[in-house]
Each structure stands twice: as structure tokens, then as C-alpha cells.
Amino acid sequence: MKDLQLSLNQTQKVRLQRALEKLESLASKANSNASVTVADSIPVNYEDGLLKGHGTSEVNGEVVATVCGVVERVNKLVYVRSLRARYKPEVGDIIVGRVIEVAPKRWRVEINYSHDAVLMLSSMNLPDGIQRRRTALDELNMRSIFEENDVICAEVRGFQHDGLHLQARSQKYGKLGRGQLLTVPSYLVKRRKQHFHHLENYGIDLILGCNGFIWVGEHVEVTDDMLVDHKSEQHDTKADKSSISPEDQEKNYTPQQTRENICRTANAIRALSTLGFSITVEVIMETVDLSSSINVAIHEMLGAEFCVLVAEKEAVRRSMTKKK
Amino acid sequence: MVGLSIGEKHFIQGGIAQDIRSDGRKRLTPRPINVKTGVISQANGSARVRMGATDVIASVKAELGRPTALQPDKGKVFINVDCSPTAAPMFEGRGGEELSAELSVALRHCLLGGKSGSGAGIEVSSLVVVEGKICWDLYIDGLVVSSDGNLLDALGAAIKAALSNTGIPRVNVAAGASGDEQPEVDVSDEEFLQFDTSKVPVIVTLTKVGKHYIVDATSEEESQMSSAVSISVNRQGHICGLTKRGGAGLDPSIILDMVSVAKTVSEQLINTLDSQIAAAEAGEDES
């Protein structure tokens, strides 16, 4: 068991240990045979045409693992998939990132990868929604779309010669505001069909970025470009930051109930990340429901007792799904 | 520290105004504190304190020295803080020096009192061995391992825990030393005297964001602060030191209000800290 940052008393340690053991026993048995550490030799039939993939290397005629992980075999390909690797972008991944630089005709975005990603101006919908060539004026107005330190949501377009490119051509991508950004280890967020979740009964938006950045915020209606035009013009006249008085800002704050829901969801994600469980919408919803049903104060969700309860609930949930 | 977007900053300010911070805490709720003592075996006393993602280590080393001519009946205490480059990228090279100097000065004010040594939180008169000739010099060093806001409080708590863990070796002075000679001393390796820390104060930092102030700010919340007041309070509820950071001016009535809030918060903090230190010492004895 890895060193948890929580201070657990004796009974809590025992309960947590038991829950984790139950989860381990529920995990599929096949994988346990195939896990390797560095320099373990991989059992293969030395037939012709065997492809040695990532994480392997040939040493003294033997196929040896170079990373710690699980051996996967696909037809003639043998590779080692590591369990806790750095985020590895694939085409079509939905990611959440932070703009760190505004460069000529592109934005540089930090996405928890070894390099920064690039979002070209041409891969981004213009505010007026018309499909046209980007002019020099568009280039000068890039800052009005995204500035430094903005949090944005985009999709991975592919690897080009100068790095990783993103695209944000749909209305659901773009700048994110009125919420908080959480960072979890990227291997806890698995690729699924849906990464945008609108939790209706809480009124919040949840975006699970494959790179480990998770956005929890107020729900924003995805509107058509043409309609946004009129509203954004009105907003622009008011949105001059220096002229907003403190009272107006107060009226603009997120409503109390929504804020509580946002914080509860964020703490649920933090608790799951501490325990190292995979983060999916179902698990998050269950954790939030658990916390509201036992009426735990929001900040105590990060404490030892709640984490042990989450582990126990997860063990129960997985044994239920296994039985089905 | 990564920058924050305008939407995120607005969210943090709104949270503080509505009494629900980003992790669900109320304005005056601190993060849970985790204390481990005896982490450095070569030091006379040491402690590691974790508050959320903030991680600091304090160590106490005692050496024999000569008391100053002005205060022959008191020992000397030196406090120094170092911000490790592992804590934040901006601490790389000499980047952390300014913050280290600021923290050291603030800790000295809070714990050591004035130049004449009056009003010190740490009992320095217990450190004297032979009046005028030999005294103990305590070198207290703080190291910031990971920084997520509220470094001063964490360092104050770590120093208090390290002092509780400190054992001063017993010294046998050879009798019959005259006038100006340095007496012979025999420093015992086995017997230790525990340092008395009941009078050591704790530090509470109140960070003002907008119209409200919060206890135990994370580094995101600290980036939004207009000013911060750090108050060290001891068990009797007396104020041992006061430091104000930040460029914004504060109305005097607000400062008085902050002081009374700090007193209330510090009572709870002292109790939590003492129980954590006791648990840590007991745990250390068992292992």
C-alpha cells in the first residue's frame, strides 16, 4: 500500500486494508501473471516475425522488459504497457489545458505532457461564427479570444512537425470560467465515449480531461454562434474589468448551492485521487451521493474517515458489478 | 505557482465571500495538520509538519557557546529558514532567498521578542550553563520542502514541535574554576533534559481577500490577497509578535478585529497542535 498522506488511526487502517484487499481480489486474475518489472524476461515463443514493441528490448537473445508494467500481446506484437506512465496523447483525446503563451497565429497550451501543445488560430472558431480566412486583424485580436493563464478545453488533432496540435472547432470546446481546475494523475482518467458531463441535479459541468486535468464548474449553456454574437456584444460593454464595481461583482458570484455542489464534487475527485481509484462519472456521482447521504461537512471529505468510507463503498460497488 | 485565469480568480474570491472555499472549508477553518517528530536523528530535535500540500521541516541543534556581555544569564537562539528549490520552480538558484529572509525575520519577531530579549516566547534563561561564561546556543533551521501557502504558520508549528522534541544534554561543570578561566565541562551523552515548550507561541496568519479574511490560505488564495497579518499567540492568549505583509493599507479597526479572531483561532490551533505533538512523540517512542 503506498504511503497515504492521511493520518489514520488503528481501526481506520484496518478497515482500509481490508477494503483494498477486497478490491485486489476482485481484479482480474489473468493480469497478475503478466506483470513484469524492469529486466524481467518475457516468456515468448521464439518464432519468426515476432514484433517487439514499446517497453521491450532484446538482450542476449532474450526479450526483456525495460519498464514496469503488464505484458500485452496482440497477434505478433508484444509490448509492455506501464501502469503509471506520463500522459500520452492520442488523436481525438479531449483535454483541458492552460494557455501559457500567445504566439503569432497560435496559442501555446500546457497539457501535462512533456511538451506544450499548440492551438492554431485556424483550428479555432471565430467569435462571429463565420467561416472565413483569418486576417491580420484576427491575429491582432487573438488576446480577446484567449489570454495567458486561461483554462481551455480542446481536442487533440494530431502530431505535426512542430509538436502536438489541438483543435477547438465545436461549441463545446473553448474557454472555461466560473469553476475550479483539479489535477489528478493522468492514468486515473480512462478514455471513454463521453468526457463532457452535465450533472443536472447539481447544475454543474464536469469535464474529465484525458491528461489528468479535470474541470468542475458552473453549467454553461452551449449556444449557437449566431446568438452568442448579440449577447457577447452586450457583455463586452459591461465587461470592462476596471469598471465593475464590487457590488456588481458580488451579484455575479456563483450561487451558494451551486458552489457547494462544485466543492463537494471537487473534494470527491480529490479523495478518489488520493486513494488511486479510476475516475469516472459513475464513481464520482456515487461518492458525492455518499457524502450528502451521511451529511459529512464538505471540508471533512478530505479527511481520513471519509476516504476509508469511499474505499469500502468502492469495494462493495465493484463486487456488485462483478456479480452481474 | 501557475497563473490563474480570470474565471478561476473570480471563483476563489466568490468562494471566500460566500464562506465556501475551493476545498469546502469555511473562512476560519484550517487544514488538518500532520506532525512527525524525530525525523532528523543527528539533530537535538526535529519535526516535520504537513498542512495540505505544504510540507516543512524544522531542526534544532544545540552547541555550547559564550553568552553575550549584555545578557550573561541567557542563552542564544538563532532562527534561519531555507526555501528548497524542490518546493517551487521560482525557488531555483537564488530565487528563494527573498522569501527565506522574510520568513526568518518574521519568525524571529514572533518567537524571540525584542533586541534586549524581553518578551521572548522561547525561554532563553533556561539555556545558561555557567553564568557569564558558558551557555547553550540553539540553532533552529527551517526547510520548506513543498509550498502550498501558509508557510509561516507551518514553520511556527514545526519549530514548536521540534522544540518539544529537543533534548539538551546534561552538562557537569567542574568545580573550583576561578575568575576568567573557562571552566571544564563534561557534556553527557546519555542524559537529556527536555526543553520546556509550554510558553512557545503558535503563529496564525490571517489573509485578507476582498472584504473578508481567511485562516490557512492555499497558494492560490494567497495570490489573491491584498494583505496578510501574522500574529503569534501563546497559551495564555497573549500576543507575542505581529507582522503585516502586503501593500494594501488596513484600517486600524480591522487590525484589532483580526487580532481578536486570531486569538480565538489560536486556542484551537494550540490544542490541536499539542495533541498532534504528543501523539507524534508517543508514536516515535513506540517505533
Coordinates of C-alpha atoms in Angstrom, one line a residue:
Chain A
M1 CA 0.0 0.0 0.0
K2 CA 1.5 3.3 -1.0
D3 CA 2.1 5.9 1.7
L4 CA -1.1 7.8 2.0
Q5 CA -0.9 11.4 3.2
L6 CA -3.8 10.8 5.7
S7 CA -3.3 10.2 9.3
L8 CA -5.4 7.1 10.0
N9 CA -6.0 5.7 13.5
Q10 CA -5.7 2.0 14.0
T11 CA -9.3 0.9 13.2
Q12 CA -9.3 3.1 10.1
K13 CA -6.1 1.5 8.9
V14 CA -7.6 -2.0 9.4
R15 CA -10.7 -1.1 7.5
L16 CA -8.8 0.5 4.7
Q17 CA -6.5 -2.5 4.4
R18 CA -9.5 -4.8 4.2
A19 CA -11.2 -2.8 1.5
L20 CA -8.1 -2.6 -0.6
E21 CA -7.5 -6.3 -0.3
K22 CA -11.1 -7.0 -1.4
L23 CA -10.5 -4.8 -4.4
E24 CA -7.3 -6.6 -5.3
S25 CA -9.0 -9.9 -5.1
L26 CA -11.8 -8.7 -7.4
A27 CA -9.3 -7.6 -10.0
S28 CA -9.0 -10.0 -12.9
K29 CA -6.6 -12.8 -12.2
A30 CA -5.1 -13.0 -15.7
N31 CA -3.2 -9.8 -15.3
S32 CA -1.3 -10.9 -12.3
N33 CA 0.7 -13.4 -14.3
A34 CA 1.6 -10.9 -16.9
S35 CA 3.1 -8.1 -14.8
V36 CA 6.8 -7.6 -15.1
T37 CA 9.4 -5.3 -13.7
V38 CA 12.5 -3.9 -15.4
A39 CA 14.8 -6.6 -16.7
D40 CA 12.3 -9.4 -16.3
S41 CA 12.5 -11.6 -19.3
I42 CA 9.2 -12.0 -21.2
P43 CA 8.1 -15.6 -21.9
V44 CA 7.7 -15.8 -25.7
N45 CA 7.8 -18.5 -28.4
Y46 CA 10.8 -17.5 -30.4
E47 CA 9.0 -17.8 -33.7
D48 CA 9.8 -15.7 -36.7
G49 CA 8.1 -12.4 -37.2
L50 CA 7.7 -11.5 -33.6
L51 CA 7.5 -7.8 -33.2
K52 CA 9.0 -6.3 -30.1
G53 CA 7.0 -3.2 -29.1
H54 CA 7.3 -0.5 -26.6
G55 CA 8.9 -1.3 -23.3
T56 CA 10.8 -4.3 -24.5
S57 CA 14.3 -4.8 -25.8
E58 CA 16.4 -7.7 -26.9
V59 CA 19.2 -8.6 -24.6
N60 CA 21.3 -11.7 -25.2
G61 CA 18.7 -13.2 -27.5
E62 CA 16.0 -12.8 -24.8
V63 CA 13.1 -10.3 -24.9
V64 CA 13.5 -8.3 -21.7
A65 CA 11.1 -5.7 -20.3
T66 CA 12.5 -2.1 -19.9
V67 CA 9.6 -0.7 -17.9
C68 CA 7.5 -2.0 -15.1
G69 CA 4.0 -2.9 -16.2
V70 CA 1.8 -5.5 -17.8
V71 CA 2.7 -7.6 -20.9
E72 CA 0.2 -7.2 -23.7
R73 CA 0.1 -9.4 -26.8
V74 CA -1.7 -8.5 -29.9
N75 CA -1.2 -11.1 -32.7
K76 CA 2.6 -10.9 -33.3
L77 CA 3.2 -7.8 -31.3
V78 CA 4.5 -8.0 -27.8
Y79 CA 4.7 -4.8 -25.7
V80 CA 4.7 -3.8 -22.1
R81 CA 2.1 -1.3 -21.0
S82 CA 3.2 0.7 -18.0
L83 CA 0.6 1.4 -15.3
R84 CA 1.6 4.8 -14.1
A85 CA 3.1 6.5 -17.2
R86 CA 3.1 10.1 -18.1
Y87 CA 0.1 11.2 -20.1
K88 CA 0.5 10.1 -23.7
P89 CA -1.8 12.0 -26.1
E90 CA -3.7 10.2 -28.8
V91 CA -5.7 11.7 -31.6
G92 CA -9.2 12.5 -30.5
D93 CA -8.5 12.9 -26.8
I94 CA -10.5 15.5 -25.0
I95 CA -8.1 17.6 -22.9
V96 CA -8.2 20.5 -20.6
G97 CA -5.2 22.8 -20.7
R98 CA -4.0 26.2 -19.7
V99 CA -2.8 28.8 -22.2
I100 CA 0.7 29.9 -21.4
E101 CA 1.7 32.0 -24.4
V102 CA 0.0 33.9 -27.2
A103 CA 2.3 33.5 -30.2
P104 CA 1.8 34.6 -33.9
K105 CA -1.3 32.8 -35.2
R106 CA -1.3 30.2 -32.4
W107 CA -1.6 29.7 -28.6
R108 CA 0.7 27.5 -26.6
V109 CA -1.2 25.4 -24.2
E110 CA 0.2 23.4 -21.2
I111 CA -1.4 20.0 -21.0
N112 CA 0.6 17.9 -18.5
Y113 CA 2.7 16.4 -21.3
S114 CA 6.4 16.6 -21.9
H115 CA 5.9 19.4 -24.5
D116 CA 3.5 22.2 -24.8
A117 CA 0.6 21.7 -27.2
V118 CA -0.2 24.2 -29.9
L119 CA -3.7 25.5 -30.8
M120 CA -3.6 27.2 -34.2
L121 CA -5.8 30.2 -34.8
S122 CA -7.2 28.4 -37.8
S123 CA -8.3 25.5 -35.6
M124 CA -10.5 27.7 -33.5
N125 CA -13.9 29.1 -34.3
L126 CA -14.0 32.9 -34.6
P127 CA -16.3 34.7 -32.2
D128 CA -18.6 35.9 -35.1
G129 CA -19.0 32.3 -36.2
I130 CA -18.4 33.0 -39.9
Q131 CA -16.2 30.6 -41.7
R132 CA -13.5 32.7 -43.4
R133 CA -9.8 33.2 -43.8
R134 CA -8.1 34.6 -40.7
T135 CA -6.9 38.1 -41.5
A136 CA -4.2 40.1 -39.8
L137 CA -6.9 41.8 -37.7
D138 CA -7.9 38.4 -36.4
E139 CA -4.3 37.8 -35.4
L140 CA -4.1 41.0 -33.5
N141 CA -7.3 40.3 -31.7
M142 CA -6.2 36.8 -30.5
R143 CA -6.0 38.0 -27.0
S144 CA -9.7 38.8 -26.9
I145 CA -10.4 35.1 -27.5
F146 CA -7.8 33.5 -25.2
E147 CA -5.3 35.2 -22.9
E148 CA -2.4 33.9 -20.9
N149 CA -3.5 31.6 -18.0
D150 CA -6.9 30.9 -19.4
V151 CA -8.2 27.4 -19.0
I152 CA -9.5 25.9 -22.2
C153 CA -11.0 22.7 -23.4
A154 CA -9.9 21.2 -26.7
E155 CA -9.4 18.0 -28.7
V156 CA -6.1 16.5 -29.9
R157 CA -5.8 16.9 -33.6
G158 CA -2.6 15.1 -34.1
F159 CA 1.2 15.3 -34.1
Q160 CA 2.6 17.8 -36.6
H161 CA 6.3 18.5 -37.3
D162 CA 6.4 21.3 -34.7
G163 CA 4.6 19.5 -31.9
L164 CA 1.2 18.4 -30.7
H165 CA -1.7 20.3 -32.3
L166 CA -5.2 20.8 -30.8
Q167 CA -8.4 21.9 -32.3
A168 CA -11.5 23.5 -30.8
R169 CA -13.9 23.8 -33.7
S170 CA -17.0 22.9 -31.8
Q171 CA -19.1 25.0 -29.4
K172 CA -18.5 22.6 -26.6
Y173 CA -14.7 23.5 -26.6
G174 CA -13.3 26.8 -25.7
K175 CA -12.7 28.9 -22.6
L176 CA -13.8 27.7 -19.2
G177 CA -14.7 30.0 -16.4
R178 CA -16.5 30.1 -13.1
G179 CA -15.2 26.9 -11.6
Q180 CA -12.1 25.2 -10.5
L181 CA -9.4 23.1 -12.2
L182 CA -8.1 20.0 -10.5
T183 CA -5.0 18.0 -11.2
V184 CA -5.1 14.2 -10.8
P185 CA -2.6 11.6 -12.1
S186 CA -3.4 11.1 -15.8
Y187 CA -3.6 7.3 -15.6
L188 CA -6.7 7.6 -13.4
V189 CA -8.8 9.0 -16.2
K190 CA -9.6 6.3 -18.7
R191 CA -10.7 7.1 -22.3
R192 CA -14.4 6.8 -22.6
K193 CA -17.1 7.8 -25.1
Q194 CA -18.1 10.9 -23.1
H195 CA -15.9 13.3 -21.3
F196 CA -18.3 16.2 -21.0
H197 CA -20.8 15.6 -18.3
H198 CA -23.6 17.9 -17.2
L199 CA -24.8 16.9 -13.8
E200 CA -28.3 18.2 -14.0
N201 CA -29.5 17.8 -10.4
Y202 CA -26.4 19.8 -9.2
G203 CA -26.3 22.2 -12.1
I204 CA -22.6 21.8 -12.7
D205 CA -20.4 20.9 -15.7
L206 CA -17.8 18.2 -15.3
I207 CA -15.1 17.8 -17.9
L208 CA -12.7 14.9 -17.4
G209 CA -9.6 15.7 -19.5
C210 CA -7.6 12.6 -20.5
N211 CA -4.5 14.4 -19.4
G212 CA -5.4 14.5 -15.8
F213 CA -6.8 18.0 -15.7
I214 CA -10.4 17.9 -14.5
W215 CA -12.7 20.9 -14.7
V216 CA -15.6 21.3 -12.3
G217 CA -17.7 24.4 -12.8
E218 CA -21.0 26.1 -13.2
H219 CA -23.1 24.9 -16.0
V220 CA -22.8 27.0 -19.1
E221 CA -25.4 26.6 -21.9
V222 CA -23.8 25.6 -25.2
T223 CA -25.3 28.2 -27.5
D224 CA -25.2 28.7 -31.3
D225 CA -22.6 31.1 -32.6
M226 CA -25.0 33.5 -34.2
L227 CA -27.0 34.0 -31.0
V228 CA -23.8 34.5 -29.0
D229 CA -23.0 37.4 -31.2
H230 CA -25.6 39.8 -29.7
K231 CA -25.1 38.7 -26.1
S232 CA -21.4 38.9 -26.2
E233 CA -21.6 42.5 -27.6
Q234 CA -23.7 43.5 -24.6
H235 CA -21.3 41.7 -22.3
D236 CA -18.3 43.4 -23.8
T237 CA -19.5 46.8 -23.0
K238 CA -20.1 45.8 -19.4
A239 CA -17.2 43.5 -19.0
D240 CA -14.5 46.2 -18.9
K241 CA -12.9 44.9 -15.8
S242 CA -11.8 48.1 -14.3
S243 CA -15.4 49.5 -14.3
I244 CA -17.1 46.6 -12.5
S245 CA -17.9 47.8 -9.0
P246 CA -17.5 45.4 -6.1
E247 CA -21.3 45.2 -5.7
D248 CA -21.8 44.1 -9.3
Q249 CA -19.1 41.5 -8.9
E250 CA -20.9 40.2 -5.9
K251 CA -24.1 39.7 -7.8
N252 CA -22.0 37.8 -10.4
Y253 CA -20.8 35.3 -7.9
T254 CA -21.8 31.7 -8.3
P255 CA -25.0 30.9 -6.3
Q256 CA -24.4 29.3 -2.9
Q257 CA -26.0 26.0 -3.7
T258 CA -24.1 25.5 -6.9
R259 CA -20.9 26.4 -5.2
E260 CA -21.5 23.8 -2.5
N261 CA -22.1 21.2 -5.2
I262 CA -18.9 22.2 -7.1
C263 CA -16.9 22.0 -3.9
R264 CA -18.4 18.7 -3.0
T265 CA -17.7 17.2 -6.4
A266 CA -14.2 18.6 -6.4
N267 CA -13.5 17.1 -3.0
A268 CA -14.9 13.7 -4.1
I269 CA -12.4 13.8 -7.0
R270 CA -9.6 14.7 -4.7
A271 CA -10.5 11.8 -2.3
L272 CA -10.6 9.3 -5.2
S273 CA -7.3 10.6 -6.5
T274 CA -5.7 10.1 -3.0
L275 CA -6.9 6.6 -2.9
G276 CA -5.8 5.9 -6.5
F277 CA -9.2 4.8 -7.9
S278 CA -10.1 5.3 -11.5
I279 CA -12.1 8.4 -12.0
T280 CA -15.3 8.0 -14.0
V281 CA -18.6 9.9 -13.7
E282 CA -20.4 7.0 -12.0
V283 CA -17.8 6.7 -9.3
I284 CA -17.8 10.5 -8.8
M285 CA -21.6 10.6 -8.6
E286 CA -21.7 7.8 -6.1
T287 CA -19.1 9.4 -3.9
V288 CA -21.0 12.7 -3.9
D289 CA -24.2 10.9 -3.1
L290 CA -22.5 9.1 -0.3
S291 CA -21.2 12.3 1.1
S292 CA -24.6 14.0 1.1
S293 CA -26.3 11.0 2.4
I294 CA -24.1 10.8 5.5
N295 CA -24.1 14.6 5.7
V296 CA -20.4 15.0 6.1
A297 CA -19.1 18.6 6.0
I298 CA -17.5 19.4 2.7
H299 CA -14.0 20.0 4.0
E300 CA -14.1 16.8 6.0
M301 CA -14.4 14.9 2.8
L302 CA -10.7 15.2 2.5
G303 CA -10.2 13.6 6.0
A304 CA -9.3 10.1 6.9
E305 CA -12.8 8.8 7.8
F306 CA -14.4 9.7 4.5
C307 CA -11.6 8.2 2.5
V308 CA -12.0 4.9 4.3
L309 CA -15.7 5.0 3.6
V310 CA -15.1 5.7 -0.1
A311 CA -12.7 2.7 -0.3
E312 CA -15.3 0.5 1.4
K313 CA -18.1 1.7 -0.9
E314 CA -15.9 1.1 -4.0
A315 CA -15.2 -2.4 -2.9
V316 CA -18.9 -3.1 -2.5
R317 CA -19.7 -1.5 -5.8
R318 CA -17.2 -3.5 -7.7
S319 CA -18.3 -6.7 -6.2
M320 CA -21.8 -5.9 -7.2
T321 CA -20.8 -5.2 -10.9
K322 CA -18.7 -8.3 -10.9
K323 CA -21.7 -10.4 -9.8
K324 CA -23.8 -9.0 -12.6
Chain B
M1 CA 2.9 28.8 -8.9
V2 CA 0.9 28.6 -12.1
G3 CA -1.1 31.6 -13.0
L4 CA -4.9 31.6 -12.6
S5 CA -7.4 32.6 -15.2
I6 CA -9.8 35.4 -14.5
G7 CA -12.7 32.9 -14.2
E8 CA -10.8 30.9 -11.6
K9 CA -9.8 34.1 -9.6
H10 CA -13.4 35.2 -9.6
F11 CA -14.4 31.8 -8.3
I12 CA -11.9 31.9 -5.5
Q13 CA -13.0 35.4 -4.5
G14 CA -16.6 34.4 -4.6
G15 CA -15.9 31.4 -2.5
I16 CA -14.3 33.4 0.2
A17 CA -17.1 36.0 0.1
Q18 CA -19.7 33.2 0.5
D19 CA -17.7 31.3 3.1
I20 CA -17.2 28.2 1.0
R21 CA -13.6 28.0 -0.2
S22 CA -12.4 25.8 -3.0
D23 CA -12.0 22.8 -0.8
G24 CA -15.1 23.4 1.1
R25 CA -13.5 24.9 4.2
K26 CA -15.1 27.8 5.9
R27 CA -13.1 31.0 6.2
L28 CA -11.7 30.2 9.7
T29 CA -11.2 26.5 9.2
P30 CA -7.6 25.5 8.9
R31 CA -6.3 22.4 7.0
P32 CA -5.6 19.3 9.1
I33 CA -2.1 19.3 10.5
N34 CA 0.1 16.3 10.4
V35 CA 3.1 16.3 12.7
K36 CA 6.0 13.9 12.8
T37 CA 8.9 14.4 15.3
G38 CA 12.4 13.0 15.4
V39 CA 12.8 13.0 11.6
I40 CA 16.5 14.0 11.8
S41 CA 18.4 11.7 14.1
Q42 CA 21.6 13.8 14.1
A43 CA 19.8 16.9 15.4
N44 CA 18.9 17.5 19.0
G45 CA 15.3 17.9 18.0
S46 CA 13.4 17.9 14.7
A47 CA 9.9 17.8 13.4
R48 CA 8.1 17.7 10.1
V49 CA 4.7 19.4 9.7
R50 CA 2.3 18.9 6.8
M51 CA -0.7 21.1 6.2
G52 CA -2.3 20.0 3.0
A53 CA 0.4 20.2 0.4
T54 CA 2.6 22.5 2.5
D55 CA 5.5 20.5 3.9
V56 CA 8.1 22.0 6.2
I57 CA 10.9 20.5 8.4
A58 CA 12.4 22.2 11.4
S59 CA 15.5 21.1 13.2
V60 CA 17.2 22.2 16.4
K61 CA 20.9 21.9 17.1
A62 CA 22.4 22.8 20.5
E63 CA 26.0 23.9 20.8
L64 CA 28.0 25.3 23.7
G65 CA 28.9 28.9 23.4
R66 CA 29.6 32.1 25.2
P67 CA 26.8 34.4 26.4
T68 CA 26.8 38.0 25.3
A69 CA 28.1 40.6 27.6
L70 CA 24.8 42.4 27.7
Q71 CA 22.9 39.3 28.8
P72 CA 25.2 37.0 30.7
D73 CA 22.4 34.9 32.2
K74 CA 20.7 34.0 28.9
G75 CA 21.5 31.6 26.1
K76 CA 21.2 32.5 22.5
V77 CA 18.8 31.3 19.8
F78 CA 19.3 31.7 16.1
I79 CA 16.5 31.1 13.6
N80 CA 17.1 30.6 9.9
V81 CA 14.8 29.4 7.1
D82 CA 15.7 28.0 3.7
C83 CA 13.3 27.6 0.8
S84 CA 14.3 24.5 -1.0
P85 CA 14.2 24.6 -4.8
T86 CA 12.0 21.5 -4.7
A87 CA 9.2 23.5 -3.2
A88 CA 8.5 25.6 -6.2
P89 CA 10.2 26.4 -9.5
M90 CA 10.7 30.0 -8.6
F91 CA 12.9 29.0 -5.7
E92 CA 15.6 27.7 -8.0
G93 CA 19.0 29.2 -7.6
R94 CA 18.7 32.4 -5.6
G95 CA 15.0 32.8 -6.2
G96 CA 14.1 31.7 -2.7
E97 CA 16.4 34.0 -0.8
E98 CA 14.0 36.9 -0.5
L99 CA 11.2 34.7 0.8
S100 CA 13.6 32.9 3.2
A101 CA 14.9 36.2 4.6
E102 CA 11.3 37.4 5.1
L103 CA 10.2 34.2 6.8
S104 CA 13.3 34.2 9.1
V105 CA 12.7 37.8 10.2
A106 CA 9.0 37.2 10.8
L107 CA 9.8 34.1 12.9
R108 CA 12.4 35.9 14.9
H109 CA 10.0 38.6 15.7
C110 CA 7.3 36.2 16.7
L111 CA 9.4 33.9 18.8
L112 CA 12.4 35.8 20.0
G113 CA 11.0 39.1 21.1
G114 CA 12.9 42.4 21.0
K115 CA 16.6 43.1 20.9
S116 CA 17.0 43.0 24.6
G117 CA 15.5 39.6 24.7
S118 CA 12.4 40.7 26.6
G119 CA 9.1 39.1 25.8
A120 CA 10.6 36.2 24.1
G121 CA 8.4 33.2 23.5
I122 CA 11.3 30.8 24.0
E123 CA 12.7 30.7 27.5
V124 CA 16.4 31.6 26.9
S125 CA 17.3 31.8 30.6
S126 CA 17.0 28.0 30.9
L127 CA 19.8 27.7 28.4
V128 CA 22.6 29.1 30.6
V129 CA 25.1 26.7 32.0
V130 CA 27.6 28.9 33.8
E131 CA 26.5 32.5 34.1
G132 CA 28.7 34.8 32.0
K133 CA 30.9 32.0 30.7
I134 CA 29.0 29.1 29.1
C135 CA 25.6 28.9 27.6
W136 CA 23.7 26.8 25.1
D137 CA 23.3 28.2 21.6
L138 CA 20.3 26.9 19.8
Y139 CA 20.4 26.9 16.1
I140 CA 16.9 26.4 14.7
D141 CA 16.7 25.8 11.0
G142 CA 13.6 25.6 8.9
L143 CA 13.4 24.0 5.5
V144 CA 10.4 24.4 3.1
V145 CA 10.1 21.2 1.2
S146 CA 6.8 21.8 -0.5
S147 CA 4.9 25.1 -0.7
D148 CA 1.2 25.4 -0.9
G149 CA 0.6 28.6 1.1
N150 CA 0.7 29.5 4.8
L151 CA 4.4 28.8 5.2
L152 CA 4.7 31.0 8.3
D153 CA 2.1 29.0 10.3
A154 CA 3.6 25.7 9.2
L155 CA 7.1 26.8 10.2
G156 CA 5.9 28.1 13.6
A157 CA 4.2 24.8 14.3
A158 CA 7.2 22.9 13.1
I159 CA 9.5 24.9 15.4
K160 CA 7.2 24.3 18.3
A161 CA 7.2 20.6 17.6
A162 CA 10.9 20.5 17.1
L163 CA 11.5 22.2 20.4
S164 CA 9.2 19.8 22.2
N165 CA 11.3 17.0 20.7
T166 CA 14.6 18.7 21.7
G167 CA 16.8 17.1 24.3
I168 CA 19.6 19.3 25.7
P169 CA 22.5 17.2 27.0
R170 CA 23.2 17.4 30.7
V171 CA 26.4 19.3 31.5
N172 CA 28.5 18.7 34.5
V173 CA 30.6 21.7 35.3
A174 CA 34.0 21.0 37.0
A175 CA 34.0 22.7 40.4
G176 CA 36.6 25.2 41.5
A177 CA 37.0 27.3 38.4
S178 CA 38.2 30.8 39.1
G179 CA 37.6 34.2 37.6
D180 CA 38.4 34.4 34.0
E181 CA 39.2 30.8 33.2
Q182 CA 36.8 28.7 31.1
P183 CA 35.5 26.0 33.4
E184 CA 35.8 22.4 32.4
V185 CA 32.6 21.0 31.2
D186 CA 31.6 17.4 30.7
V187 CA 28.7 17.0 28.2
S188 CA 26.8 13.9 28.9
D189 CA 25.9 11.6 26.1
E190 CA 23.1 9.8 27.9
E191 CA 21.2 12.2 30.0
F192 CA 19.0 14.7 28.3
L193 CA 16.8 17.5 29.6
Q194 CA 13.6 18.1 27.6
F195 CA 13.1 21.6 26.6
D196 CA 10.1 23.4 28.1
T197 CA 7.7 24.5 25.3
S198 CA 4.6 25.4 27.2
K199 CA 5.3 29.1 26.6
V200 CA 6.2 28.8 23.0
P201 CA 3.6 30.6 20.9
V202 CA 1.9 29.5 17.7
I203 CA 1.6 31.7 14.7
V204 CA -1.8 32.3 13.0
T205 CA -1.8 34.1 9.6
L206 CA -4.9 35.9 8.5
T207 CA -5.0 36.6 4.8
K208 CA -7.3 39.4 3.6
V209 CA -9.0 38.8 0.3
G210 CA -11.6 41.3 -0.7
K211 CA -13.6 42.2 2.4
H212 CA -13.0 39.0 4.4
Y213 CA -10.1 37.3 5.9
I214 CA -9.2 33.6 5.9
V215 CA -7.1 31.3 8.0
D216 CA -4.6 29.0 6.4
A217 CA -4.7 30.2 2.8
T218 CA -3.5 27.9 0.0
S219 CA -1.1 29.4 -2.5
E220 CA -4.0 30.0 -5.0
E221 CA -5.8 32.1 -2.3
E222 CA -2.6 33.8 -1.3
S223 CA -2.2 35.0 -4.9
Q224 CA -5.4 37.0 -4.5
M225 CA -4.6 38.6 -1.2
S226 CA -4.5 42.3 -0.6
S227 CA -2.6 42.0 2.8
A228 CA -1.8 39.4 5.4
V229 CA -1.3 39.7 9.2
S230 CA 0.6 37.1 11.1
I231 CA 0.0 37.0 14.8
S232 CA 1.8 34.8 17.3
V233 CA -0.3 34.0 20.4
N234 CA 0.8 31.9 23.3
R235 CA -1.2 29.6 25.6
Q236 CA -2.3 32.5 27.9
G237 CA -3.8 34.3 24.9
H238 CA -1.1 37.0 24.9
I239 CA 0.3 38.3 21.7
C240 CA 4.0 37.6 21.3
G241 CA 4.5 39.1 17.8
L242 CA 2.8 40.7 14.9
T243 CA 3.8 41.0 11.3
K244 CA 2.0 42.6 8.4
R245 CA 2.7 41.7 4.8
G246 CA 1.2 43.1 1.6
G247 CA 1.0 46.5 0.1
A248 CA -2.7 47.4 0.8
G249 CA -3.4 49.5 3.8
L250 CA -5.6 48.4 6.6
D251 CA -7.9 50.3 8.8
P252 CA -6.9 50.1 12.5
S253 CA -10.2 48.7 13.5
I254 CA -9.7 45.8 11.1
I255 CA -6.4 45.0 12.6
L256 CA -8.0 44.9 16.1
D257 CA -10.7 42.6 14.7
M258 CA -8.1 40.4 13.2
V259 CA -6.2 40.2 16.4
S260 CA -9.3 39.0 18.3
V261 CA -10.1 36.5 15.6
A262 CA -6.5 35.2 15.7
K263 CA -6.8 34.7 19.5
T264 CA -9.9 32.5 19.1
V265 CA -8.4 30.5 16.2
S266 CA -5.1 30.1 18.0
E267 CA -6.7 28.5 21.1
Q268 CA -8.0 25.7 18.9
L269 CA -4.7 25.5 17.0
I270 CA -2.7 25.2 20.2
N271 CA -4.8 22.4 21.4
T272 CA -4.7 20.5 18.1
L273 CA -1.0 21.0 17.8
D274 CA -0.3 19.9 21.3
S275 CA -2.3 16.7 20.8
Q276 CA -0.6 16.1 17.5
I277 CA 2.8 16.6 19.0
A278 CA 2.0 14.3 21.9
A279 CA 0.8 11.6 19.5
A280 CA 3.9 12.0 17.3
E281 CA 6.2 11.7 20.3
A282 CA 4.3 8.7 21.6
G283 CA 4.4 7.1 18.1
E284 CA 8.1 7.8 17.9
D285 CA 8.8 6.2 21.2
E286 CA 6.9 3.1 20.2
S287 CA 8.8 2.6 16.9

